[in-house]
Coordinates of C-alpha atoms in Angstrom, one line a residue:
Chain N
M1 CA -43.4 -17.1 -36.0
T2 CA -39.9 -18.3 -36.6
D3 CA -38.7 -14.9 -37.9
S4 CA -40.3 -12.8 -35.2
V5 CA -37.6 -11.0 -33.2
I6 CA -39.9 -9.5 -30.6
N7 CA -43.0 -11.1 -29.1
I8 CA -44.9 -9.1 -26.5
K9 CA -48.1 -10.2 -24.8
N10 CA -50.1 -8.2 -22.3
L11 CA -47.0 -6.4 -21.1
T12 CA -47.5 -4.2 -18.0
K13 CA -45.2 -2.1 -16.0
N14 CA -46.0 -0.4 -12.7
Y15 CA -43.8 2.0 -10.7
E16 CA -44.0 2.1 -7.0
T17 CA -44.0 5.6 -5.7
A18 CA -44.7 7.2 -2.3
A19 CA -48.2 7.9 -3.6
G20 CA -48.8 4.3 -4.4
V21 CA -48.5 2.0 -7.4
V22 CA -48.6 3.9 -10.7
P23 CA -49.3 1.8 -13.8
V24 CA -47.2 3.1 -16.7
L25 CA -47.8 0.3 -19.3
K26 CA -51.2 -1.1 -19.2
G27 CA -51.2 -4.2 -21.4
I28 CA -49.3 -4.0 -24.6
D29 CA -49.3 -6.6 -27.4
M30 CA -46.8 -6.3 -30.1
T31 CA -44.9 -8.5 -32.6
V32 CA -41.8 -7.3 -34.5
S33 CA -40.6 -9.5 -37.3
S34 CA -37.0 -9.8 -38.4
G35 CA -36.1 -7.0 -40.9
E36 CA -38.9 -4.7 -39.7
F37 CA -38.3 -1.0 -39.3
L38 CA -40.7 0.3 -36.7
A39 CA -41.3 3.7 -35.3
I40 CA -42.8 4.2 -31.8
M41 CA -44.5 7.6 -31.3
G42 CA -46.2 9.1 -28.3
A43 CA -46.4 12.2 -26.2
S44 CA -44.2 12.5 -23.2
G45 CA -45.7 10.6 -20.3
S46 CA -47.3 8.1 -22.7
G47 CA -45.0 5.3 -21.5
K48 CA -42.9 5.1 -24.7
S49 CA -39.6 5.5 -22.8
T50 CA -40.6 2.8 -20.4
L51 CA -41.5 0.5 -23.3
M52 CA -38.1 1.4 -24.8
N53 CA -36.3 0.5 -21.6
I54 CA -38.1 -2.9 -21.4
L55 CA -37.5 -3.6 -25.1
G56 CA -33.8 -2.8 -24.5
C57 CA -33.7 -5.2 -21.6
L58 CA -32.6 -2.4 -19.3
D59 CA -35.8 -2.8 -17.2
I60 CA -38.0 -5.8 -16.3
P61 CA -41.7 -5.8 -17.0
S62 CA -44.1 -6.1 -14.0
G63 CA -46.4 -8.5 -15.9
G64 CA -46.9 -10.1 -19.2
I65 CA -44.4 -11.7 -21.5
Y66 CA -41.5 -10.2 -23.5
E67 CA -39.6 -12.6 -25.7
L68 CA -36.6 -11.4 -27.6
N69 CA -35.3 -13.8 -30.2
G70 CA -37.2 -16.5 -28.4
T71 CA -35.9 -15.9 -24.9
D72 CA -38.2 -14.9 -22.1
I73 CA -36.6 -11.9 -20.4
K74 CA -38.0 -12.8 -17.0
S75 CA -35.7 -15.9 -16.9
L76 CA -32.5 -13.8 -16.9
D77 CA -30.7 -12.2 -14.0
K78 CA -28.8 -9.0 -14.0
N79 CA -25.5 -10.3 -15.5
S80 CA -27.3 -12.6 -18.0
L81 CA -29.3 -9.5 -19.1
A82 CA -26.1 -7.6 -19.6
S83 CA -24.7 -10.4 -21.8
F84 CA -28.0 -10.6 -23.6
R85 CA -28.0 -6.9 -24.4
N86 CA -24.4 -7.2 -25.5
S87 CA -25.1 -9.9 -28.1
M88 CA -28.7 -9.0 -29.1
I89 CA -29.3 -5.3 -28.9
G90 CA -27.5 -2.2 -30.3
F91 CA -28.4 1.0 -28.6
I92 CA -28.4 4.5 -30.2
F93 CA -29.2 7.4 -27.9
Q94 CA -30.2 11.0 -28.4
G95 CA -27.1 12.2 -26.6
F96 CA -24.8 9.8 -28.6
N97 CA -23.3 8.5 -25.3
L98 CA -19.8 7.9 -26.5
L99 CA -17.1 7.7 -23.9
P100 CA -15.1 11.0 -24.1
R101 CA -11.7 9.7 -23.0
M102 CA -11.6 6.9 -25.6
S103 CA -10.7 7.1 -29.3
I104 CA -13.4 6.6 -31.9
I105 CA -12.1 3.1 -32.7
D106 CA -12.0 2.1 -29.0
N107 CA -15.6 3.4 -28.6
I108 CA -16.8 1.3 -31.4
A109 CA -15.0 -1.7 -30.2
L110 CA -16.2 -1.4 -26.6
P111 CA -19.1 -3.9 -26.8
L112 CA -16.6 -6.5 -28.1
V113 CA -14.4 -6.0 -25.0
Y114 CA -17.4 -7.1 -22.9
A115 CA -18.0 -9.9 -25.4
G116 CA -14.5 -11.2 -24.7
I117 CA -13.2 -10.8 -28.2
P118 CA -9.4 -10.6 -28.5
K119 CA -7.9 -7.2 -29.3
E120 CA -6.8 -7.7 -32.9
E121 CA -10.2 -8.9 -33.9
R122 CA -11.8 -6.0 -32.0
I123 CA -9.8 -3.4 -33.9
E124 CA -10.3 -5.1 -37.2
R125 CA -14.1 -5.3 -36.8
A126 CA -14.2 -1.7 -35.5
C127 CA -12.3 -0.5 -38.6
I128 CA -14.8 -2.2 -40.9
M129 CA -17.7 -0.7 -39.1
L130 CA -16.1 2.8 -39.2
E131 CA -15.8 2.4 -43.0
K132 CA -19.4 1.4 -43.2
V133 CA -20.6 4.6 -41.5
G134 CA -18.3 6.7 -43.7
L135 CA -15.8 7.8 -41.1
G136 CA -12.8 5.7 -42.1
L137 CA -10.3 8.6 -41.5
Y138 CA -11.4 9.4 -38.0
G139 CA -10.5 6.3 -36.0
S140 CA -7.9 7.9 -33.7
Y141 CA -10.0 11.1 -33.0
R142 CA -11.8 11.7 -29.7
P143 CA -15.5 12.1 -29.7
N144 CA -15.3 15.8 -28.9
Q145 CA -13.2 16.4 -32.0
I146 CA -15.9 15.5 -34.4
S147 CA -19.4 16.9 -35.2
G148 CA -22.7 15.7 -33.7
G149 CA -23.7 13.9 -36.9
Q150 CA -20.4 12.2 -37.0
Q151 CA -20.7 11.2 -33.3
Q152 CA -24.1 9.7 -34.0
R153 CA -22.5 7.7 -36.9
V154 CA -19.9 6.4 -34.5
A155 CA -22.7 5.4 -32.1
I156 CA -24.4 3.5 -34.9
A157 CA -21.2 1.7 -35.7
R158 CA -20.9 0.8 -32.0
A159 CA -24.5 -0.4 -32.0
L160 CA -23.9 -2.6 -35.0
I161 CA -20.5 -4.1 -34.1
N162 CA -21.6 -7.2 -32.3
R163 CA -24.1 -8.1 -35.0
P164 CA -27.2 -7.6 -32.9
K165 CA -30.7 -8.9 -33.7
L166 CA -32.2 -5.5 -32.9
I167 CA -31.3 -1.9 -33.1
L168 CA -33.0 0.4 -30.6
A169 CA -32.7 4.1 -31.5
D170 CA -34.1 6.5 -28.9
E171 CA -34.6 10.0 -30.4
P172 CA -31.4 9.5 -32.5
T173 CA -31.9 12.8 -34.3
G174 CA -33.0 14.8 -31.3
N175 CA -29.7 16.7 -31.0
L176 CA -29.0 17.1 -34.7
D177 CA -30.0 19.7 -37.3
T178 CA -32.4 18.8 -40.1
K179 CA -29.8 18.1 -42.8
T180 CA -27.8 15.9 -40.5
S181 CA -30.9 14.2 -39.3
Q182 CA -31.8 13.3 -42.8
E183 CA -28.3 11.8 -43.4
I184 CA -28.6 9.7 -40.2
M185 CA -32.1 8.5 -41.1
N186 CA -30.9 7.6 -44.6
L187 CA -28.2 5.5 -43.0
F188 CA -30.8 3.7 -40.9
S189 CA -32.9 3.1 -44.0
D190 CA -30.0 1.7 -45.9
L191 CA -29.0 -0.6 -43.0
N192 CA -32.6 -1.8 -42.9
M193 CA -33.1 -2.3 -46.6
Q194 CA -29.7 -3.6 -47.6
E195 CA -28.7 -5.6 -44.6
G196 CA -32.2 -6.5 -43.2
I197 CA -31.4 -5.2 -39.8
T198 CA -34.4 -4.9 -37.5
I199 CA -34.8 -1.4 -36.2
I200 CA -37.1 0.1 -33.5
L201 CA -37.1 3.9 -33.5
V202 CA -38.6 6.1 -30.8
T203 CA -39.3 9.6 -31.8
H204 CA -41.8 12.4 -31.4
E205 CA -41.2 13.9 -34.9
N206 CA -43.5 12.7 -37.6
D207 CA -40.9 13.4 -40.4
I208 CA -38.4 11.2 -38.7
A209 CA -41.0 8.4 -38.1
Q210 CA -41.8 8.4 -41.8
Y211 CA -38.4 6.7 -42.5
A212 CA -39.8 3.6 -40.9
Q213 CA -42.1 1.0 -42.4
S214 CA -44.8 1.4 -39.8
I215 CA -45.6 3.6 -36.8
V216 CA -47.0 2.5 -33.5
H217 CA -48.7 5.2 -31.5
I218 CA -48.6 4.9 -27.7
H219 CA -51.1 6.7 -25.6
D220 CA -51.6 6.4 -21.8
G221 CA -49.7 3.1 -21.5
K222 CA -51.5 1.4 -24.4
I223 CA -51.1 1.0 -28.1
D224 CA -53.5 3.5 -29.6
F225 CA -53.2 2.4 -33.2
S226 CA -50.6 1.3 -35.7
E227 CA -50.3 2.5 -39.3
P228 CA -48.0 2.0 -42.2
T229 CA -45.9 5.1 -43.1
N230 CA -46.7 7.1 -46.2
R231 CA -43.8 5.6 -48.1
M232 CA -45.2 2.1 -47.4
K233 CA -48.7 3.2 -48.3
E234 CA -47.3 4.5 -51.6
S235 CA -45.4 1.4 -52.3
V236 CA -48.6 -0.6 -51.8
K237 CA -50.4 1.6 -54.3
Chain F
M1 CA -9.6 -7.8 -21.0
I2 CA -7.5 -7.1 -18.0
W3 CA -4.9 -5.3 -20.2
S4 CA -7.5 -3.0 -21.8
M5 CA -8.8 -2.3 -18.3
L6 CA -5.4 -1.4 -17.0
N7 CA -4.9 0.8 -20.0
E8 CA -8.3 2.5 -19.3
A9 CA -7.4 2.9 -15.6
L10 CA -4.1 4.6 -16.6
E11 CA -5.9 6.9 -19.0
A12 CA -8.5 7.8 -16.4
M13 CA -5.6 8.6 -14.1
I14 CA -3.9 10.8 -16.7
A15 CA -7.1 12.5 -17.6
N16 CA -7.4 13.8 -14.1
R17 CA -3.7 14.5 -13.5
M18 CA -4.0 17.0 -10.7
R19 CA -6.6 15.0 -8.8
S20 CA -4.8 11.7 -9.2
F21 CA -1.6 13.4 -8.0
L22 CA -3.3 14.9 -4.9
T23 CA -4.9 11.6 -4.1
M24 CA -1.6 9.9 -4.5
L25 CA 0.1 12.4 -2.3
G26 CA -1.8 10.8 0.6
M27 CA -0.2 7.5 -0.2
I28 CA 3.2 9.0 -0.9
I29 CA 3.3 10.7 2.4
G30 CA 1.9 7.6 4.2
V31 CA 4.3 5.1 2.7
G32 CA 7.2 7.6 2.9
A33 CA 6.5 8.1 6.6
V34 CA 6.3 4.4 7.3
I35 CA 9.6 3.8 5.5
I36 CA 11.5 6.7 7.2
M37 CA 10.1 5.8 10.6
S38 CA 10.8 2.1 10.4
A39 CA 14.3 2.8 9.0
I40 CA 15.0 5.2 12.0
G41 CA 13.4 2.7 14.4
A42 CA 15.5 -0.2 13.1
G43 CA 18.6 2.1 13.2
A44 CA 18.0 2.9 16.8
Q45 CA 17.4 -0.7 17.7
E46 CA 20.6 -1.7 15.9
A47 CA 22.5 1.1 17.8
V48 CA 21.2 -0.3 21.1
K49 CA 22.1 -3.8 20.0
Q50 CA 25.7 -2.7 19.2
S51 CA 26.2 -0.9 22.5
I52 CA 24.9 -4.1 24.2
A53 CA 27.3 -6.2 22.3
S54 CA 30.2 -3.7 23.1
M55 CA 29.4 -4.2 26.8
G56 CA 30.0 -7.9 26.5
S57 CA 27.4 -10.6 26.7
N58 CA 25.8 -12.4 29.7
L59 CA 27.6 -10.2 32.1
F60 CA 27.2 -9.8 35.9
I61 CA 28.9 -7.0 37.9
V62 CA 29.6 -8.0 41.4
L63 CA 30.0 -4.9 43.5
S64 CA 31.5 -4.9 47.0
G65 CA 28.5 -4.1 49.2
S66 CA 27.2 -1.5 51.6
T67 CA 28.3 -1.8 55.2
T68 CA 27.0 -0.1 58.2
S69 CA 29.5 1.8 60.3
G70 CA 28.3 3.6 63.4
G71 CA 24.7 3.6 62.3
A72 CA 25.5 5.3 58.9
R73 CA 24.8 3.0 56.0
M74 CA 27.4 3.3 53.2
G75 CA 26.4 2.9 49.5
S76 CA 27.5 0.1 47.3
G77 CA 31.2 -0.2 46.9
A78 CA 31.9 2.0 49.8
T79 CA 33.7 -0.7 51.7
P80 CA 35.9 -3.0 49.6
T81 CA 35.0 -6.5 50.6
L82 CA 35.8 -8.3 47.3
T83 CA 39.2 -9.7 46.7
I84 CA 41.0 -11.1 43.7
S85 CA 40.7 -14.6 45.3
D86 CA 36.9 -14.1 45.4
G87 CA 37.1 -13.5 41.7
E88 CA 39.2 -16.7 41.3
A89 CA 36.7 -18.7 43.3
V90 CA 33.8 -17.4 41.2
A91 CA 35.7 -18.3 38.1
D92 CA 35.6 -21.9 39.2
L93 CA 31.8 -22.1 39.3
P94 CA 30.5 -24.3 36.5
S95 CA 28.0 -21.7 35.3
I96 CA 30.7 -19.0 35.0
A97 CA 32.9 -18.8 31.9
E98 CA 35.3 -15.9 32.6
V99 CA 35.9 -13.5 35.5
A100 CA 37.8 -10.2 35.6
P101 CA 38.3 -8.3 38.9
I102 CA 38.5 -4.6 38.5
A103 CA 40.2 -2.1 40.8
S104 CA 39.8 1.3 39.3
G105 CA 40.3 5.0 39.9
M106 CA 41.0 8.3 38.2
A107 CA 44.5 9.5 37.5
Q108 CA 46.3 12.1 35.4
V109 CA 48.4 10.6 32.6
I110 CA 51.3 12.4 30.9
Y111 CA 53.1 11.8 27.6
G112 CA 55.6 14.3 26.5
S113 CA 53.9 17.7 26.7
N114 CA 50.4 16.2 26.7
N115 CA 48.4 15.2 29.7
W116 CA 44.9 13.7 30.1
S117 CA 42.8 12.6 33.1
T118 CA 41.2 9.2 32.6
T119 CA 39.9 6.1 34.3
I120 CA 42.6 3.6 35.1
M121 CA 41.2 0.0 35.4
G122 CA 43.3 -2.6 37.1
S123 CA 42.3 -6.0 35.8
T124 CA 43.5 -9.3 34.3
P125 CA 43.8 -10.2 30.6
N126 CA 40.4 -11.8 31.0
I127 CA 38.8 -8.4 30.9
L128 CA 39.3 -8.4 27.1
T129 CA 37.2 -11.6 26.7
V130 CA 34.6 -10.5 29.2
R131 CA 34.1 -7.0 27.8
N132 CA 34.3 -8.3 24.2
W133 CA 37.3 -6.1 23.6
T134 CA 39.9 -6.5 20.9
I135 CA 43.4 -5.1 20.6
E136 CA 43.9 -2.8 17.6
S137 CA 47.7 -2.7 17.7
G138 CA 50.4 -4.1 20.0
Y139 CA 49.4 -6.9 22.4
S140 CA 47.8 -7.5 25.7
F141 CA 49.6 -7.8 29.0
T142 CA 49.7 -11.4 30.4
D143 CA 49.0 -13.3 33.6
A144 CA 52.8 -13.0 34.3
D145 CA 52.4 -9.2 34.3
V146 CA 49.6 -9.6 36.8
R147 CA 51.7 -11.9 39.0
G148 CA 54.7 -9.6 38.8
A149 CA 52.7 -6.3 39.0
T150 CA 54.6 -4.8 36.1
R151 CA 54.1 -1.3 34.8
V152 CA 52.4 -2.0 31.5
A153 CA 49.3 -0.4 30.1
L154 CA 46.6 -1.0 27.4
I155 CA 45.2 2.4 26.3
G156 CA 41.8 3.2 24.8
K157 CA 41.3 5.0 21.6
T158 CA 40.3 8.3 23.2
V159 CA 43.4 8.3 25.4
A160 CA 45.6 7.4 22.5
E161 CA 44.3 10.3 20.5
N162 CA 44.6 12.8 23.3
L163 CA 48.1 11.8 24.3
F164 CA 49.7 10.7 21.1
G165 CA 47.8 12.3 18.3
D166 CA 49.0 10.7 15.1
E167 CA 52.0 9.0 16.8
D168 CA 52.0 5.2 17.3
P169 CA 51.7 4.7 21.1
V170 CA 52.8 1.1 21.2
G171 CA 56.1 0.7 23.0
K172 CA 56.1 4.3 24.3
M173 CA 56.4 5.3 27.9
I174 CA 53.6 7.2 29.6
R175 CA 53.6 8.5 33.2
I176 CA 50.7 7.7 35.5
K177 CA 50.9 9.3 38.9
Q178 CA 54.5 10.2 38.2
S179 CA 55.5 6.5 37.5
P180 CA 56.5 5.4 34.1
Y181 CA 54.4 2.8 32.3
Q182 CA 55.0 1.1 29.0
V183 CA 52.1 1.1 26.5
V184 CA 51.9 -2.4 25.2
G185 CA 48.8 -2.1 23.1
V186 CA 45.9 0.1 21.9
L187 CA 42.3 -1.1 22.4
A188 CA 40.0 -1.2 19.4
L189 CA 37.2 1.5 19.1
K190 CA 34.1 0.6 21.2
G191 CA 32.0 3.8 21.2
Q192 CA 29.5 4.9 23.7
S193 CA 28.1 2.6 26.4
L194 CA 24.3 2.4 26.9
D195 CA 24.4 5.2 29.5
G196 CA 26.4 7.4 27.2
R197 CA 29.9 7.1 28.7
D198 CA 32.9 7.0 26.3
Q199 CA 34.2 3.5 26.7
D200 CA 37.4 4.3 24.9
D201 CA 38.4 6.9 27.5
T202 CA 40.2 4.3 29.7
I203 CA 43.6 2.7 30.5
I204 CA 43.9 -1.0 31.6
V205 CA 46.8 -2.0 33.8
P206 CA 47.4 -5.3 35.6
V207 CA 45.1 -5.5 38.7
T208 CA 48.0 -6.0 41.0
T209 CA 49.8 -3.0 39.7
A210 CA 46.7 -0.9 40.3
Q211 CA 46.4 -2.3 43.9
H212 CA 49.9 -2.0 45.0
K213 CA 51.5 0.8 42.9
L214 CA 48.7 3.1 41.8
F215 CA 45.9 3.4 44.3
G216 CA 47.4 1.8 47.3
S217 CA 44.0 0.8 48.7
Q218 CA 43.5 0.9 52.4
F219 CA 42.5 -2.8 52.4
Q220 CA 45.2 -4.5 50.5
G221 CA 44.1 -7.1 47.9
T222 CA 40.6 -5.8 47.4
V223 CA 38.9 -4.8 44.2
R224 CA 36.0 -2.4 43.5
L225 CA 34.1 -4.9 41.5
I226 CA 34.3 -8.3 39.7
M227 CA 32.9 -8.7 36.2
A228 CA 31.7 -12.3 35.6
Q229 CA 30.5 -13.8 32.4
A230 CA 28.0 -16.6 32.5
V231 CA 28.5 -19.6 30.2
S232 CA 25.3 -18.9 28.4
A233 CA 22.2 -16.7 28.5
D234 CA 19.9 -19.4 29.9
Q235 CA 22.3 -20.0 32.8
M236 CA 22.2 -16.4 34.1
D237 CA 19.8 -17.2 37.0
E238 CA 21.7 -20.2 38.0
A239 CA 25.0 -18.3 37.9
E240 CA 23.6 -15.5 40.0
N241 CA 22.4 -18.0 42.7
Q242 CA 25.7 -19.9 42.7
M243 CA 27.7 -16.7 43.0
T244 CA 25.5 -15.4 45.9
E245 CA 25.9 -18.7 47.8
L246 CA 29.6 -18.9 47.2
L247 CA 30.4 -15.3 48.2
R248 CA 28.2 -15.5 51.4
Q249 CA 30.2 -18.6 52.3
R250 CA 33.5 -17.0 51.6
H251 CA 32.6 -13.8 53.5
H252 CA 31.2 -15.9 56.4
I253 CA 27.8 -14.1 56.4
R254 CA 25.2 -15.6 58.7
N255 CA 21.8 -16.6 57.4
N256 CA 20.0 -13.6 59.0
K257 CA 22.5 -11.0 57.7
E258 CA 22.4 -9.1 54.5
N259 CA 24.9 -9.6 51.7
D260 CA 28.0 -7.4 51.8
F261 CA 28.1 -7.4 48.1
S262 CA 25.6 -6.9 45.3
I263 CA 25.2 -8.6 42.0
R264 CA 23.9 -6.7 38.9
N265 CA 22.6 -8.6 35.9
L266 CA 23.7 -6.5 32.9
A267 CA 21.9 -8.9 30.5
A268 CA 18.6 -8.0 32.1
M269 CA 19.4 -4.3 31.7
A270 CA 20.4 -4.9 28.1
A271 CA 17.2 -6.7 27.5
S272 CA 15.1 -3.9 28.9
A273 CA 17.0 -1.4 26.8
A274 CA 16.4 -3.5 23.7
D275 CA 12.8 -3.8 24.6
T276 CA 12.5 0.0 24.9
A277 CA 14.1 0.5 21.5
K278 CA 11.7 -2.1 20.0
V279 CA 8.7 -0.4 21.5
M280 CA 9.9 2.9 20.3
S281 CA 10.3 1.7 16.7
L282 CA 6.9 0.0 16.8
M283 CA 5.3 3.2 18.0
L284 CA 7.0 5.2 15.2
G285 CA 5.7 2.7 12.7
A286 CA 2.2 2.8 14.2
I287 CA 2.1 6.6 14.0
A288 CA 3.3 6.5 10.4
S289 CA 0.7 3.9 9.6
I290 CA -2.0 6.3 10.6
S291 CA -1.0 8.6 7.8
L292 CA -1.2 5.6 5.5
L293 CA -4.7 5.0 6.6
V294 CA -5.6 8.7 6.0
G295 CA -4.1 8.3 2.5
G296 CA -6.4 5.3 2.0
I297 CA -9.5 7.3 3.1
G298 CA -8.4 10.0 0.5
I299 CA -8.5 7.4 -2.2
M300 CA -12.0 6.3 -1.2
N301 CA -13.1 9.9 -1.2
I302 CA -11.8 10.6 -4.7
M303 CA -13.1 7.3 -6.0
L304 CA -16.6 8.1 -4.7
V305 CA -16.4 11.4 -6.5
S306 CA -15.2 9.7 -9.6
V307 CA -18.0 7.2 -9.5
T308 CA -20.6 9.9 -9.2
E309 CA -19.0 11.9 -12.0
R310 CA -18.9 9.0 -14.3
T311 CA -22.4 7.6 -13.6
R312 CA -23.4 8.1 -17.2
E313 CA -20.3 6.3 -18.4
I314 CA -21.2 3.4 -16.1
G315 CA -24.7 3.4 -17.5
I316 CA -23.4 3.2 -21.1
R317 CA -21.0 0.4 -20.2
V318 CA -23.7 -1.6 -18.5
A319 CA -26.2 -1.0 -21.4
I320 CA -23.8 -2.3 -23.9
G321 CA -23.0 -5.4 -21.9
A322 CA -20.6 -4.8 -19.0
H323 CA -21.2 -7.2 -16.1
E324 CA -21.1 -6.0 -12.5
R325 CA -17.8 -7.7 -12.2
D326 CA -16.4 -5.7 -15.1
I327 CA -17.4 -2.3 -13.6
L328 CA -16.1 -3.4 -10.1
L329 CA -12.8 -4.5 -11.5
Q330 CA -12.4 -1.3 -13.5
F331 CA -12.8 1.0 -10.5
L332 CA -10.9 -1.3 -8.3
L333 CA -8.0 -1.2 -10.7
E334 CA -8.1 2.6 -10.8
A335 CA -7.9 2.8 -7.0
L336 CA -5.2 0.1 -6.9
M337 CA -3.2 2.0 -9.6
I338 CA -3.3 5.2 -7.6
S339 CA -2.2 3.5 -4.4
I340 CA 0.5 1.5 -6.1
F341 CA 2.0 4.4 -8.0
G342 CA 1.7 6.5 -4.8
S343 CA 3.5 3.8 -2.7
M344 CA 6.3 3.5 -5.3
I345 CA 6.9 7.2 -5.2
G346 CA 6.5 7.0 -1.4
I347 CA 9.2 4.3 -1.2
L348 CA 11.6 6.5 -3.1
L349 CA 10.7 9.5 -1.0
G350 CA 11.1 7.5 2.2
V351 CA 14.4 6.0 1.3
G352 CA 15.6 9.4 0.2
G353 CA 14.3 11.1 3.3
A354 CA 15.9 8.5 5.6
L355 CA 19.3 8.9 3.8
I356 CA 19.1 12.6 4.2
A357 CA 18.3 12.1 8.0
E358 CA 21.3 9.8 8.1
K359 CA 23.6 12.3 6.4
F360 CA 22.5 15.6 8.0
L361 CA 21.1 14.6 11.3
S362 CA 23.6 11.8 11.9
M363 CA 20.9 9.3 12.7
S364 CA 21.6 5.6 12.1
V365 CA 19.0 4.3 9.6
I366 CA 18.5 0.7 8.5
F367 CA 16.3 -0.3 5.6
T368 CA 15.0 -3.8 5.6
S369 CA 13.5 -5.2 2.5
Q370 CA 10.8 -6.4 4.8
S371 CA 9.7 -2.9 5.7
I372 CA 9.7 -1.8 2.1
F373 CA 7.6 -4.9 1.0
T374 CA 5.3 -4.5 3.9
A375 CA 4.7 -0.8 3.1
F376 CA 4.0 -1.7 -0.5
G377 CA 1.8 -4.6 0.4
V378 CA -0.2 -2.5 2.9
A379 CA -0.6 0.2 0.3
A380 CA -1.9 -2.2 -2.2
T381 CA -4.3 -3.7 0.4
I382 CA -5.5 -0.2 1.3
G383 CA -6.1 0.5 -2.4
I384 CA -8.2 -2.6 -2.6
F385 CA -9.9 -2.1 0.7
F386 CA -10.8 1.6 0.2
G387 CA -11.4 1.2 -3.5
F388 CA -13.9 -1.6 -3.0
Y389 CA -16.8 0.4 -1.6
P390 CA -16.8 3.0 -4.4
A391 CA -16.3 0.3 -7.0
R392 CA -19.1 -1.7 -5.6
K393 CA -21.3 1.3 -5.6
A394 CA -20.5 1.8 -9.3
A395 CA -21.1 -1.9 -10.1
K396 CA -24.5 -1.9 -8.4
M397 CA -25.9 1.0 -10.4
E398 CA -29.1 0.5 -12.3
P399 CA -28.5 1.2 -16.0
I400 CA -31.7 3.2 -16.6
E401 CA -31.0 5.6 -13.8
A402 CA -27.3 5.8 -14.7
L403 CA -28.2 6.7 -18.3
R404 CA -30.6 9.3 -17.2
F405 CA -27.9 11.0 -15.1
Q406 CA -26.7 14.3 -16.5

C-alpha cells in the first residue's frame, strides 16, 4: 500500500437541488498506484466529471474516504486544499485554460508563484519544463500566438512544474485534431513510462483511452468494470 | 509575490486601457476637484485673515452715541459726545493698550493740477499702532504736531497715486480745503477692508488740526470715534466692561439712562467673518468629496465587471493553488492601482486648475501639503474600500463553478 497514490473507499457524492437530493456518485472503490496511467470513461451524466472534480480536490465528497498520497481530503479546509492541489496535482483541461495576458513562461511558472518560490528559480524551472515539452523557443509568446497543440503542451508543462504526485487530464485532446491528439498522447505516454508520473485521464474516446494502461468504465455513479487496454493485453501475451 | 502581483495588476490595467482610463477619470475629477476647491477655500480664508490683520487686532470702535432731541432719535455718531480726553482716560485703563481718537470728514485735496476727494482722518500717531499700519516712506507726525495742531499729513497709497503719480510725495505741499499741508510720509499698502472699502484712500492729519483747522466742529474738542486696542484677545470682554463703566462715569449718565456712546467689538466681527470663510471652504471641500465618492463607486462597478469577466481566470488560479488571500490581494491591488494613478493625475490636474484660476480669475489659491496628502490618502482608502467587495467576491468563488464559466 505504500506506493498507492489514490485510495478511495465507498465514495459518494450527492447534489442538493430544488427537486431534492440527487445522488451522482453511488459508492466508488478505487486504488491508483504510483506510476499508473489510468483512463476513466463514461457517457455524459455518468458521474465521471464529478469523480474528476473530487479526485482533483476541487470538490469534497459527501461520504466515503478519499486519500491522496496518504492524506484524507476531508481534514482539509479551503486554503489547505488549494495548497494541497498546488503541490500534489497537475491539471490539464480540454480548453487549455492558459491565462491570455501572460507570457508562456509566466503561465508555466504560475503554480510556483502560489508555492512561494522566488522569481529566479521560477523562471529557471519554467524554462526547463518548456524544453521538455519541446517549445523552448516560445517562452515570450502569448498563448493566442501559438497553436492549440502547442497550448496544450504549455498546459502540460504548467501541470508538471511543481512536481505533482498526480496528473489529472480532463479530455485533454477534446479541442485538438487527430494528429495533434496523437502527439499529445505520446507525450503523456513518455512522461508516464520514462518518469513514472501517475496520470489519470478522463475521455470519451476509446482511441485516446488506449494510450493508458487500464480503463475504468463509469456508469450511473458506479464503476461498471475495469479492463487493461489493448496495449497492456498484448504486452501480457 | 507582491511584486509579481503588482506587475500583473499593471498588465491588467494596460490590457484594458480605455476602461481603466475611464474608471480613473472618476478619481481624477474627484481628487482634482478636492484639490482645487480646498486651494480656493484656503485662499479665501487667507484673504479674510489678511484683511482682518490689516484692520488691526483686538480692536474696539467707540462711537459717540445717539441722542434724542425733540422726540427724534438720532443715529450713532449724530451727536459728538466723545472727546480727546475721553480717549486719554480710556488709554489709562489696564486692559487697554493703545487708543487713537478719530475726527474725520471728506475733503477735496489738490496737488499741482491734480485733485482728489478723500477721507481725512484726524488722529494721533497711535493710529499707526492700533490699525497695524506702517510708513512706506517719510516719517509719521508726532505728539508735538498734535499739541501744536500743525499742518502735516500722512497720505495713503491711493491718494499718493492719484495726486502724485510717479513723483515722490514726501516733503511736498498739498492743499486741503485751500490750506497748505506738508506731506511727511506715505502709508504702506493695506488693500481692501472686510467690507470692501479701499483702506489706502485716506489722509491722516493730527487730530487737533482736523478739529480746529479742517472741520471746525460745532462742539469743539469732540471726535467722531475712538479706536481702542485691548491688551490681548482674552481681555476683550473685560476691556469692554471697563470702558463702558468709565465713559458712563465721565459723561455723568445716571443708572436708568442709556449710554450716549456705543462700543463695537471688531474682533468679534472678524471672528465671524473668519468663521464664514471657514464654513465656505469646508462646504467646497464637502461638495468636491462627493465627486470623489462617485469616482470610488465607479471603481467598484468596473471591478465587479472585471471579476465576472475573469471568472475563468480566477477558477484556473484557484485550481492550481491560489489561496483566497491571493485572489483578494490581486483584485484589491488592481483597484488600488487605478485609484492611486487616478489620484496622482488628479493632483496634477487640481494644482494646474487652481493655478489657472489664480492667473485668469485672479482668485487667491493656497495649496497645503495637508490637502494634497489627504486627497491622496482618501483616494487610496476609497480604492481599498470600493475594491474590497469585488475582490472578496472573486476570492469566494468556488473553483468548479468558476472553471465551468464560459
